[in-house]
Coordinates of C-alpha atoms in Angstrom, one line a residue:
X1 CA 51.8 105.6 122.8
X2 CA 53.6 108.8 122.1
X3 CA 51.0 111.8 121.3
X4 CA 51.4 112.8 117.2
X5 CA 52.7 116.8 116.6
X6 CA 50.7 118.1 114.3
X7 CA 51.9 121.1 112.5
X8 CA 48.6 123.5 111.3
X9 CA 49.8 126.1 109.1
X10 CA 46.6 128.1 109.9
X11 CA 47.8 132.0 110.3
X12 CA 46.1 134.2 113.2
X13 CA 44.8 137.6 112.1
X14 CA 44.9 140.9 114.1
X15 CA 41.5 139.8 116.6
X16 CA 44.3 136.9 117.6
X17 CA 46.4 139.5 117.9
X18 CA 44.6 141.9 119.5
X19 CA 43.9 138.6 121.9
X20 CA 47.7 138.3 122.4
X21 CA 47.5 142.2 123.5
X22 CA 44.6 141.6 126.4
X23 CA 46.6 138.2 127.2
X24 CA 49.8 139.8 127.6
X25 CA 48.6 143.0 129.7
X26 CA 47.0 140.5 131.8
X27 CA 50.3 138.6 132.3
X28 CA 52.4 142.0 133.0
X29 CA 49.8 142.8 135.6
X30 CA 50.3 139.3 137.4
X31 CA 54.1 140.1 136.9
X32 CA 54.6 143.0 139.0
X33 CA 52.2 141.8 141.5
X34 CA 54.7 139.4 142.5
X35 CA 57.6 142.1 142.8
X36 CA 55.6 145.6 143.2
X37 CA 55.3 145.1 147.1
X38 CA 58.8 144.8 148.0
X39 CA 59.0 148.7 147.3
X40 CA 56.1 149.2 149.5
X41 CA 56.9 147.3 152.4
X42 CA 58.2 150.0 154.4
X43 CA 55.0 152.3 153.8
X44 CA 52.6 149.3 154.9
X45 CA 54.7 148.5 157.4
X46 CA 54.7 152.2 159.3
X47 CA 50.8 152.4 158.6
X48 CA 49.3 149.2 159.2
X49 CA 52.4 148.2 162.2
X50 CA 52.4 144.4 161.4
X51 CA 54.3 141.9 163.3
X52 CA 57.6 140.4 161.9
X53 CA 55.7 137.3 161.6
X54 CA 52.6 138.7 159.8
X55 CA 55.0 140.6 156.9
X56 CA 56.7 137.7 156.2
X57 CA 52.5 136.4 155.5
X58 CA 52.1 139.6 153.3
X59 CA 55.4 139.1 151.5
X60 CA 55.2 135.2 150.9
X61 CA 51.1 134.0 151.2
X62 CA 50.9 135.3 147.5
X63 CA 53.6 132.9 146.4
X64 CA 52.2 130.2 148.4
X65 CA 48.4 130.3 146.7
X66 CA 49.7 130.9 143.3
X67 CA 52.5 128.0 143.4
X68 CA 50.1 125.7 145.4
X69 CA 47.0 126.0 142.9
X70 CA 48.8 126.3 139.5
X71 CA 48.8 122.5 138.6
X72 CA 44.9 122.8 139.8
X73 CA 43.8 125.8 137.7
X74 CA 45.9 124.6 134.8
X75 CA 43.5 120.9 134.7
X76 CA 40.7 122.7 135.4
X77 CA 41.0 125.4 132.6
X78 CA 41.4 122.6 130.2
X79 CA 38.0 121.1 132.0
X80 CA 36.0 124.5 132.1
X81 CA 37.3 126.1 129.9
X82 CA 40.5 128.6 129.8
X83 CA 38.7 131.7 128.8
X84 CA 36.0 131.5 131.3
X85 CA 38.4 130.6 134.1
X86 CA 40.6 133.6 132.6
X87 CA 37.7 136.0 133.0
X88 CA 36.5 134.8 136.8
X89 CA 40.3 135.0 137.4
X90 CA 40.6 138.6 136.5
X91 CA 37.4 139.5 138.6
X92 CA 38.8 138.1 141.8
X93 CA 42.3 139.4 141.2
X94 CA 40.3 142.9 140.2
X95 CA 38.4 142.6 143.7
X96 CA 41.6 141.3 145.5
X97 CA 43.6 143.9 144.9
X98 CA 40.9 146.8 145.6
X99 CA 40.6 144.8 149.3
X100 CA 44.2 145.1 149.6
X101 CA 45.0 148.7 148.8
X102 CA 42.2 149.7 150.9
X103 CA 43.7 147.2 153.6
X104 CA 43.2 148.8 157.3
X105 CA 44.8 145.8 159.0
X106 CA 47.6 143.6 158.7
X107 CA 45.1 140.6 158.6
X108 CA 42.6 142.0 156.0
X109 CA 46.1 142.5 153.8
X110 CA 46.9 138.9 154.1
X111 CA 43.6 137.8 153.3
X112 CA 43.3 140.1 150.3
X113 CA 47.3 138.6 149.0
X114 CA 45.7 134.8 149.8
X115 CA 42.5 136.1 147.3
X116 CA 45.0 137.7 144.7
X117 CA 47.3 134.4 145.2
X118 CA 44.3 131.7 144.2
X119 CA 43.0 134.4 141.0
X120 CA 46.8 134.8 139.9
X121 CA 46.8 130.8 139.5
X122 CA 44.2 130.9 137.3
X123 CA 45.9 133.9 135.0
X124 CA 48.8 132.6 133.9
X125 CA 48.9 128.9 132.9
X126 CA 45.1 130.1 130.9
X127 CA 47.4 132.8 129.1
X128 CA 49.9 130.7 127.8
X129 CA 47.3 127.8 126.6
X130 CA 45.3 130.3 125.4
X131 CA 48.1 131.2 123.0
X132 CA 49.0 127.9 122.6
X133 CA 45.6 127.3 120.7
X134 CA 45.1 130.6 119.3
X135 CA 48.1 130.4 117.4
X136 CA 48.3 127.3 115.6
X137 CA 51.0 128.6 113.0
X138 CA 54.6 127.8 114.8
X139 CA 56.5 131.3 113.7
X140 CA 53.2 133.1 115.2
X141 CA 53.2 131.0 118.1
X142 CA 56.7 131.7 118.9
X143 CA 56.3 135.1 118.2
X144 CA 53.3 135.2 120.2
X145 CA 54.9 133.6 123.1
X146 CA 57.7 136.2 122.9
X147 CA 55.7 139.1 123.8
X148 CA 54.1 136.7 126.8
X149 CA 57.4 136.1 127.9
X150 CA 58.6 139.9 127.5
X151 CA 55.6 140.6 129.5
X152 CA 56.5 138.2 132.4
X153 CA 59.7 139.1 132.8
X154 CA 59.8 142.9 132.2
X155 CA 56.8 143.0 134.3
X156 CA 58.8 141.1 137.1
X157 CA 61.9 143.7 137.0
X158 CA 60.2 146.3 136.2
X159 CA 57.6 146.2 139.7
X160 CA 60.1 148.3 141.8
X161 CA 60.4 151.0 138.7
X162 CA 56.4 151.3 139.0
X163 CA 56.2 150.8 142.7
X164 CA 59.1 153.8 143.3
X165 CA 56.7 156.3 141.2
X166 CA 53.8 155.6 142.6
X167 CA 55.5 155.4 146.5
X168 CA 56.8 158.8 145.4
X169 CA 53.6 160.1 144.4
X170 CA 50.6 158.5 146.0
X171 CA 50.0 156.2 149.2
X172 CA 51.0 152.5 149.3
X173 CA 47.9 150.8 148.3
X174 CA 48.0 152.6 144.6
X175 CA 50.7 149.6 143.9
X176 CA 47.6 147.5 144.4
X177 CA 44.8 149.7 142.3
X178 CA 47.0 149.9 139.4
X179 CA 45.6 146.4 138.6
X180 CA 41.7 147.4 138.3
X181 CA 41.7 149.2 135.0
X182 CA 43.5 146.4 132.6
X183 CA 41.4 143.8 134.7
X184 CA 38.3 145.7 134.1
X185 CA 39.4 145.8 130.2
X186 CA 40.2 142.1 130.3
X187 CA 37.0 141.0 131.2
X188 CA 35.2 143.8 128.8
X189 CA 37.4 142.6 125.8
X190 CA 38.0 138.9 126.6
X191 CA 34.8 137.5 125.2
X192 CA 35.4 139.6 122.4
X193 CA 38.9 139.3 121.1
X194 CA 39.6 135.3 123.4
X195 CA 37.9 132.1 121.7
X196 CA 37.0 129.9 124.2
X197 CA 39.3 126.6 124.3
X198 CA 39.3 123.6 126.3
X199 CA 39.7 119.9 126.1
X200 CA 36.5 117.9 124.7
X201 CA 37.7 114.3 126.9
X202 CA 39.5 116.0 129.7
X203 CA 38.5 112.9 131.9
X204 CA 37.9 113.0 135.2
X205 CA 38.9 115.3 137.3
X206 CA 41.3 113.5 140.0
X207 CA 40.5 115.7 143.5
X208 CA 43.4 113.7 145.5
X209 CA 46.1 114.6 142.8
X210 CA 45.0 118.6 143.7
X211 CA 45.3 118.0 146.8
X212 CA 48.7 116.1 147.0
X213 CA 49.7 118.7 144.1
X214 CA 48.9 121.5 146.7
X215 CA 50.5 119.3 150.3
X216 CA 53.4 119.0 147.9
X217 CA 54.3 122.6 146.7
X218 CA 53.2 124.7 149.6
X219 CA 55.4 123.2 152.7
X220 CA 58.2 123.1 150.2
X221 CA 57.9 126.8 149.2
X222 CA 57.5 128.2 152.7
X223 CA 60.2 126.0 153.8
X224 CA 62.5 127.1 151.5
X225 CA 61.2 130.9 152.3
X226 CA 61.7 130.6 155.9
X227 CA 65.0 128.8 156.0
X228 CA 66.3 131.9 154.3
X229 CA 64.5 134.4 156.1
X230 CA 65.4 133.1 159.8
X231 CA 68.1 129.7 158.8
X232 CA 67.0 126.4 159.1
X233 CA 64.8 124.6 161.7
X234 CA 63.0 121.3 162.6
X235 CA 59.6 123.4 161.5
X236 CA 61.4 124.0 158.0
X237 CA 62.8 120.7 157.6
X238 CA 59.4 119.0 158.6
X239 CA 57.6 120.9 156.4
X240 CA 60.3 120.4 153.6
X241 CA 59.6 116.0 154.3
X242 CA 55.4 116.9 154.3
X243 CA 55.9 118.5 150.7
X244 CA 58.3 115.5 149.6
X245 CA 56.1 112.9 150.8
X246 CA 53.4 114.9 149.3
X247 CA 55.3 114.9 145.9
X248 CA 56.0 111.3 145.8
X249 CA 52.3 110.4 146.9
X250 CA 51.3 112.6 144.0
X251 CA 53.9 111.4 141.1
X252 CA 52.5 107.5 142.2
X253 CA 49.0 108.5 141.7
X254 CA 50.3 109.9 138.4
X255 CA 51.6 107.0 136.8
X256 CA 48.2 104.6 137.5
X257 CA 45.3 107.3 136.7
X258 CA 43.6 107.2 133.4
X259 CA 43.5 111.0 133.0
X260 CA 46.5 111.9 135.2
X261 CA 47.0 115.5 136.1
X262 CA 50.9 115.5 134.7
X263 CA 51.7 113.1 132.2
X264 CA 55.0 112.3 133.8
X265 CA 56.1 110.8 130.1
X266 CA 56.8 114.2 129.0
X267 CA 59.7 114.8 131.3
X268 CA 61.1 111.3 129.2
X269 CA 61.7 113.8 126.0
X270 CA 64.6 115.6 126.1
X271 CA 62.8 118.6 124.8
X272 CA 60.4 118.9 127.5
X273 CA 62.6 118.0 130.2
X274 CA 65.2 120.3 129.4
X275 CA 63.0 123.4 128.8
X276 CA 61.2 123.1 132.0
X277 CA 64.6 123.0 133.8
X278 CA 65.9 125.9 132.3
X279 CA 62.9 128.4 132.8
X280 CA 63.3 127.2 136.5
X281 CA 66.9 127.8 136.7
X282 CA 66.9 131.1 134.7
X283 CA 63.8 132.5 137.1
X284 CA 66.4 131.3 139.8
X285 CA 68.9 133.5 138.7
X286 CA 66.8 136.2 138.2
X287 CA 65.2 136.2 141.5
X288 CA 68.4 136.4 143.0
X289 CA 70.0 139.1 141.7
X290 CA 66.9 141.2 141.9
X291 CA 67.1 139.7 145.5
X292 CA 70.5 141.4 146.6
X293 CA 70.5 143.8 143.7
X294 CA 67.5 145.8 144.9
X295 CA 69.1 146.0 148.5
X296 CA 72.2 146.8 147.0
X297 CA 71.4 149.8 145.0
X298 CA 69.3 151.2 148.0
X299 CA 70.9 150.4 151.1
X300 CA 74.8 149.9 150.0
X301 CA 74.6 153.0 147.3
X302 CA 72.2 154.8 148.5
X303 CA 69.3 155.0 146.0
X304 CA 65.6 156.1 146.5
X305 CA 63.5 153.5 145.1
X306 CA 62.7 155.4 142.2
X307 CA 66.1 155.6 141.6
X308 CA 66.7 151.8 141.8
X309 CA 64.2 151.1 139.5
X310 CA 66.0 153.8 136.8
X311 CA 69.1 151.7 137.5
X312 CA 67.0 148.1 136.8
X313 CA 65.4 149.5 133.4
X314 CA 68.0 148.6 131.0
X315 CA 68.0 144.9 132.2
X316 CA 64.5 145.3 132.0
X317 CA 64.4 146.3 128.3
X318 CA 66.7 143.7 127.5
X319 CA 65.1 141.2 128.7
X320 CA 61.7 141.8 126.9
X321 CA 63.9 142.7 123.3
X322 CA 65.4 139.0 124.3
X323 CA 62.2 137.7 124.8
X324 CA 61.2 139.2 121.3
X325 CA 64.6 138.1 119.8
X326 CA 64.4 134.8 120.6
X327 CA 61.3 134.3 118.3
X328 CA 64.2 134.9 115.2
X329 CA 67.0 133.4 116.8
X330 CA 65.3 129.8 116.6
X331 CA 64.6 129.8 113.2
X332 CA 68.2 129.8 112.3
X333 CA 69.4 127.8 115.4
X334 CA 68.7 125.5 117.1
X335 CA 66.9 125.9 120.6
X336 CA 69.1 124.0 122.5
X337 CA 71.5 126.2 121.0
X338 CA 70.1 129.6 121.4
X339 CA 69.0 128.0 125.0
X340 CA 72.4 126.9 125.8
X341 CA 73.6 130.9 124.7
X342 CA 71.3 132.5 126.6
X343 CA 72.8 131.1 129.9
X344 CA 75.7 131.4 128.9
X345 CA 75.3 135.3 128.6
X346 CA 73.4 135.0 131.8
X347 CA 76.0 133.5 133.3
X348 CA 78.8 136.3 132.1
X349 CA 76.4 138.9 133.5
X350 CA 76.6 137.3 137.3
X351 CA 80.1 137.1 137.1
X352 CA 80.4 140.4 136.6
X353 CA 78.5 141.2 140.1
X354 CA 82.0 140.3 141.6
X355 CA 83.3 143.4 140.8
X356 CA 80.7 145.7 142.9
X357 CA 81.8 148.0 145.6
X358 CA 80.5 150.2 148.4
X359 CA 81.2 152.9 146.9
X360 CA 80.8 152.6 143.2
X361 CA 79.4 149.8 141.3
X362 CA 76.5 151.5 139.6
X363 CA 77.8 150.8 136.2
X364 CA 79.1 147.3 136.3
X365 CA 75.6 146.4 137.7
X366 CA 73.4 147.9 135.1
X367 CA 75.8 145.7 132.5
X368 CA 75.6 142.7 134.5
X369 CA 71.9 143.0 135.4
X370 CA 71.3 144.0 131.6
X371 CA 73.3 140.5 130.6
X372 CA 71.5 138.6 133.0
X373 CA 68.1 139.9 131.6
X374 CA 69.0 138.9 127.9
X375 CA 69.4 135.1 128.9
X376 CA 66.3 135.3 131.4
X377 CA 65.0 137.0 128.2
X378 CA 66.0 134.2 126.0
X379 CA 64.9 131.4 128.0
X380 CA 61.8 131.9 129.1
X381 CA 60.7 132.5 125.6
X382 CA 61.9 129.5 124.0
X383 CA 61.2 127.1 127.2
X384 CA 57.4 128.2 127.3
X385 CA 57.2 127.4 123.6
X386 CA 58.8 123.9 124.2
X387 CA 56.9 122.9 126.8
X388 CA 53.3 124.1 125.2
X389 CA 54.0 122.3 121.6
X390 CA 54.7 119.0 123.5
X391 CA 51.2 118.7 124.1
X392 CA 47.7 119.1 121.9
X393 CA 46.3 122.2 122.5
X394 CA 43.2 120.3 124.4
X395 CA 46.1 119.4 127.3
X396 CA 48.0 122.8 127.3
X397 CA 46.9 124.5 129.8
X398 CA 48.1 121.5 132.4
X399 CA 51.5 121.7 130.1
X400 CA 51.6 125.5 131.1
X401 CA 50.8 124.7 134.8
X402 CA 54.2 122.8 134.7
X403 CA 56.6 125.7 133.1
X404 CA 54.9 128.2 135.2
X405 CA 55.2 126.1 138.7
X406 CA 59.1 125.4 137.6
X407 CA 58.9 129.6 137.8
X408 CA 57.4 130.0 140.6
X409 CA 59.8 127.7 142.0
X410 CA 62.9 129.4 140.5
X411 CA 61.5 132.7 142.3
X412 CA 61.1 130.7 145.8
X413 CA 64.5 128.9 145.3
X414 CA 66.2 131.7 144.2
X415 CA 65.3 134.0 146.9
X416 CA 65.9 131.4 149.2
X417 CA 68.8 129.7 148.1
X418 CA 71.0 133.2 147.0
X419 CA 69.4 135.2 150.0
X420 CA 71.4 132.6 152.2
X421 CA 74.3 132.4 150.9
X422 CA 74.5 136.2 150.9
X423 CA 72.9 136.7 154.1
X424 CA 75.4 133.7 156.1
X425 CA 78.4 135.6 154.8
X426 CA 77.0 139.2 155.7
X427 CA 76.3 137.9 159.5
X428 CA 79.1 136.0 159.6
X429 CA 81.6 139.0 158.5
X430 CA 79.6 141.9 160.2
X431 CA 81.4 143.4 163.2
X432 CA 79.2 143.7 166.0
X433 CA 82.1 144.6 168.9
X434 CA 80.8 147.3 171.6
X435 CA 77.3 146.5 170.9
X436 CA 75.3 144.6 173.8
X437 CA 73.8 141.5 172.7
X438 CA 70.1 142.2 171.6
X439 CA 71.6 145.2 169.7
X440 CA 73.9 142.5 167.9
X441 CA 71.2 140.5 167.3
X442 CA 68.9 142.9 165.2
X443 CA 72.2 144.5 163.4
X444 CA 72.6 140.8 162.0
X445 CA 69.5 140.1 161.3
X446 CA 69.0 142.3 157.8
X447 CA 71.5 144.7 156.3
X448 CA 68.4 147.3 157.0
X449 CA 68.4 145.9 160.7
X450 CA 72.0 147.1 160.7
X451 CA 71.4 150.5 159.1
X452 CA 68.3 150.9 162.3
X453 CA 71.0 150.3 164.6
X454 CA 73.6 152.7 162.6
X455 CA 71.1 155.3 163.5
X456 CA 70.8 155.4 167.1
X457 CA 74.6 155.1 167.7
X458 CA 76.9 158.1 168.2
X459 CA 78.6 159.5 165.0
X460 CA 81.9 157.5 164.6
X461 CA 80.4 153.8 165.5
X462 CA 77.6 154.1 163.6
X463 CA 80.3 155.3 160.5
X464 CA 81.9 152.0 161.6
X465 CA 79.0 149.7 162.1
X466 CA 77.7 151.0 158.7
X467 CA 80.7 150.6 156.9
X468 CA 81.1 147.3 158.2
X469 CA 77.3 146.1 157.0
X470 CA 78.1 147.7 153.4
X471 CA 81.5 145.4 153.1
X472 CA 80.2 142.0 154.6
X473 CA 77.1 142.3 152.6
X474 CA 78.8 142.9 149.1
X475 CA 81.2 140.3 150.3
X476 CA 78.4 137.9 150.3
X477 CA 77.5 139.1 147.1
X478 CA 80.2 138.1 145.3
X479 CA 80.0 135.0 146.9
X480 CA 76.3 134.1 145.0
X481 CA 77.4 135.6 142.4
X482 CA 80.2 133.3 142.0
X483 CA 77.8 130.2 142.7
X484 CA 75.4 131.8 140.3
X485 CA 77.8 132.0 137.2
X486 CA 79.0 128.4 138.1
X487 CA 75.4 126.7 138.0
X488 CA 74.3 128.9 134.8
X489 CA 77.6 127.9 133.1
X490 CA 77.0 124.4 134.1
X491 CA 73.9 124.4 133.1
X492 CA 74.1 126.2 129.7
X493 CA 76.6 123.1 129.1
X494 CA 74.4 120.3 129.7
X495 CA 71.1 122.0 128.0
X496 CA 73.6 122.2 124.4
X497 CA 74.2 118.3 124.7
X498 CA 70.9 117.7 125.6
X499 CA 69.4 119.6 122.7
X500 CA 71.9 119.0 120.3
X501 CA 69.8 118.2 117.9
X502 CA 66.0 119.2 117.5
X503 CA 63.7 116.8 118.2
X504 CA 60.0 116.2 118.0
X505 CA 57.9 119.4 117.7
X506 CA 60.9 121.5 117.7
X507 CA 62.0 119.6 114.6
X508 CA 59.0 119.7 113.0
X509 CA 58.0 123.8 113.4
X510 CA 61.5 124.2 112.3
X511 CA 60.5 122.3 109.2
X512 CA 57.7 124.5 108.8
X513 CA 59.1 127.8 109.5
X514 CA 62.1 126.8 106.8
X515 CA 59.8 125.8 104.4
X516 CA 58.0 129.8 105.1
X517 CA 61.4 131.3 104.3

């Protein structure tokens, strides 16, 4: 039997919104966690002298906890309750990130990312069904869900910004102790300003389903991650079958449990479907462009990383004003309209990346970046409100444990896929000639790998190997952007016939918030 939408008029008052505050720093923190590092890498790298193998852990075992466990610590926040899984969350991502900045090893680093990978799963899908029950009103909810969304996102772009100052100021491990005071306030103001929620029949708690959940995600993820930072392999594709089988195993056990994990029903409504696609895909697009964009700006043009995270501020802003926006925009449209929009700006914004040099480009990326950051802006926004209000409150935190693994996907998938295709056309167009083989090898394998060889040659080939990295690799960047406008295009397309018309809660908040007017 489908599950009744009930719309409660019931308004928050400024402790919910004070909430909303401690929520949404919490969320911003967990944000530039995920992009902060990239900045850092070559600090740690020089200090603590990892391996090529054990960077790629640092970089990707923090991806790998969080979109392994997510499904996990969504259930069992709606078992526990989401508040106090919030508050032991913080603590170990508090604790995590004082191990890692104090890091004296490659290994204790990885083990301190694998600690700030398993607290981070617990963050996010309890913020997002914490709002879900806090604000019971629809405007407020979307409203609320804006600033959670501007948070996400502006927190996601705007990690290299905060990573350059500090980097520019202060040792590498301060992009890891910037977390402990707004952890230390969220668990000081959490009981306070949080009500506890969670679901009063939650059922039993289905330990295979975590696992398969976990075999399913993880293999995929680092498949994915792998194939795009070294191109495909039989270790990759086995991997990639593990997490499928995995996935199927999982999606069976689904459909005959009582108390399932997922309720795969939901992905029947068009609504719910359609919203969790679209915060994947628009993540996807992100990811990439951040991807090559960050390399772009500081490897093709030069910039410091302070510099190149001046350059990424304006798509920053825009995306959180989006986010904000989109809270309006849906009470005059509909969402699969203002859904169907934002990619389609999105969209615009990539195919303007075509137009970058070597030598200039600075402009025309700020407008494209700022275009693509309105739609990201947009959808995550009005996606995360979708999927939440297809569920009771009792059952949203394992609703938010869906949009937020289609995110973590998106940022896996976008890396990986994007990275590829840009990194296959930069090897294949980079001229290697005069260099002896091994010296070939590591100019192709990175555009920085080139720029290390650059260095050591005499004055006029390095000029020429340089100049030769800079072209192939903004070749390649037209390329994804190309394949980027297409799919967002494409996509923008098939999420206005899909949502034509509102349906279900949509309908029925927009029947609220018109009778509010």
């Amino acid at each position: 039997m489908p599950r009744t939408q009930h719309i409660d008029r019931e308004t928050a008052g400024p402790k919910e919104w004070l909430g909303l505050v401690v929520l949404a720093f919490a969320v911003l923190l967990i944000a530039i966690d995920a992009t902060v590092l990239d900045i850092a890498l070559p600090f740690l790298s020089a200090d603590l002298e990892p391996t090529s193998t054990q960077l790629l852990w640092i970089i990707d075992v923090y991806s790998f906890a969080v979109a392994g466990l997510l499904i996990t610590m969504g259930n069992l926040g709606d078992r526990i309750g989401r508040r106090r899984l919030l508050l032991i969350g913080a603590a170990g991502f508090g604790i995590a990130s004082l191990l890692a900045a104090c890091a004296v090893s490659a290994e204790m680093l990885i083990a301190a990312r694998v600690l700030q990978g398993i607290s981070g799963a617990t963050l996010m899908p309890a913020t997002l069904g914490l709002i879900r029950t806090i604000f019971k009103d629809p405007r407020q909810r979307v409203t609320a869900i804006g600033v959670w969304s501007a948070m996400a996102g502006g927190g996601a772009a705007g990690g290299p910004l905060l990573g350059g100052w500090l980097l520019e100021h202060f040792w590498w491990g301060s992009v890891f102790l910037i977390n402990l005071p707004l952890m230390a306030a969220l668990i000081l103001l959490g009981p306070l300003v949080i009500p506890e929620s969670r679901d009063p029949s939650p059922g039993k708690f289905d330990l295979p389903s975590s696992g398969l959940s976990m075999l399913a995600l993880v293999p995929i993820v680092y498949a994915v991650k792998e194939a795009a930072a070294h191109g495909p392999s039989l270790t990759d594709l086995f991997a990639a079958l593990v997490g499928v089988v995995a996935g199927v195993l999982f999606i069976r056990r689904q459909r005959i449990l009582d108390a399932p994990m997922i309720d795969l029903k939901l992905f029947q409504r068009a609504d719910f479907s359609a919203a969790v696609f679209t915060n994947f895909l628009s993540i996807f697009a992100l990811s990439g462009v951040l991807f090559f964009g960050s390399q772009y700006l500081q490897q093709v043009l030069g910039c410091s990383p302070l510099e190149a995270g001046l350059v990424l501020l304006p798509g920053t802003a825009a995306s959180a004003a989006a986010s904000l926006g989109a809270a309006y925009l849906v009470r005059v449209w509909p969402a699969g309209t203002v859904l169907a929009c934002g990619l389609a700006v999105s969209a615009v914004g990539a195919l303007l990346l075509i137009g970058l040099g070597t030598d200039d480009g600075l402009g025309l990326f700020i407008a494209g970046f700022v275009l693509v950051g309105i739609g990201v802006g947009i959808a995550l926004t009005l996606t995360s409100d979708l999927v939440v209000s297809a569920v009771e409150p009792e059952r949203a935190g394992a609703a938010s444990a869906v949009s937020e693994t289609a995110y973590e996907l998106g940022v896996a998938l976008g890396v990986a896929v994007l990275g590829s295709v840009v990194m296959a056309i930069f090897r294949r167009g980079l001229d290697t000639g005069g260099l002896d083989p091994a010296t070939a090898a590591a100019a192709r394998e990175t555009l920085g790998g080139s720029s290390a060889v650059a260095a050591d040659l005499p004055m006029k080939a390095s000029a020429a190997l340089t100049d030769s990295a800079n072209a192939a690799f903004v070749s390649g960047m037209h390329v994804a952007s190309i394949a980027t406008a297409a799919v967002l295009a494409l996509s923008a397309v098939l999420v206005y016939v899909r949502l034509r018309t509102p349906s279900g809660p949509q309908a029925a908040a927009r029947a609220v918030l018109n009778s509010a007017k």
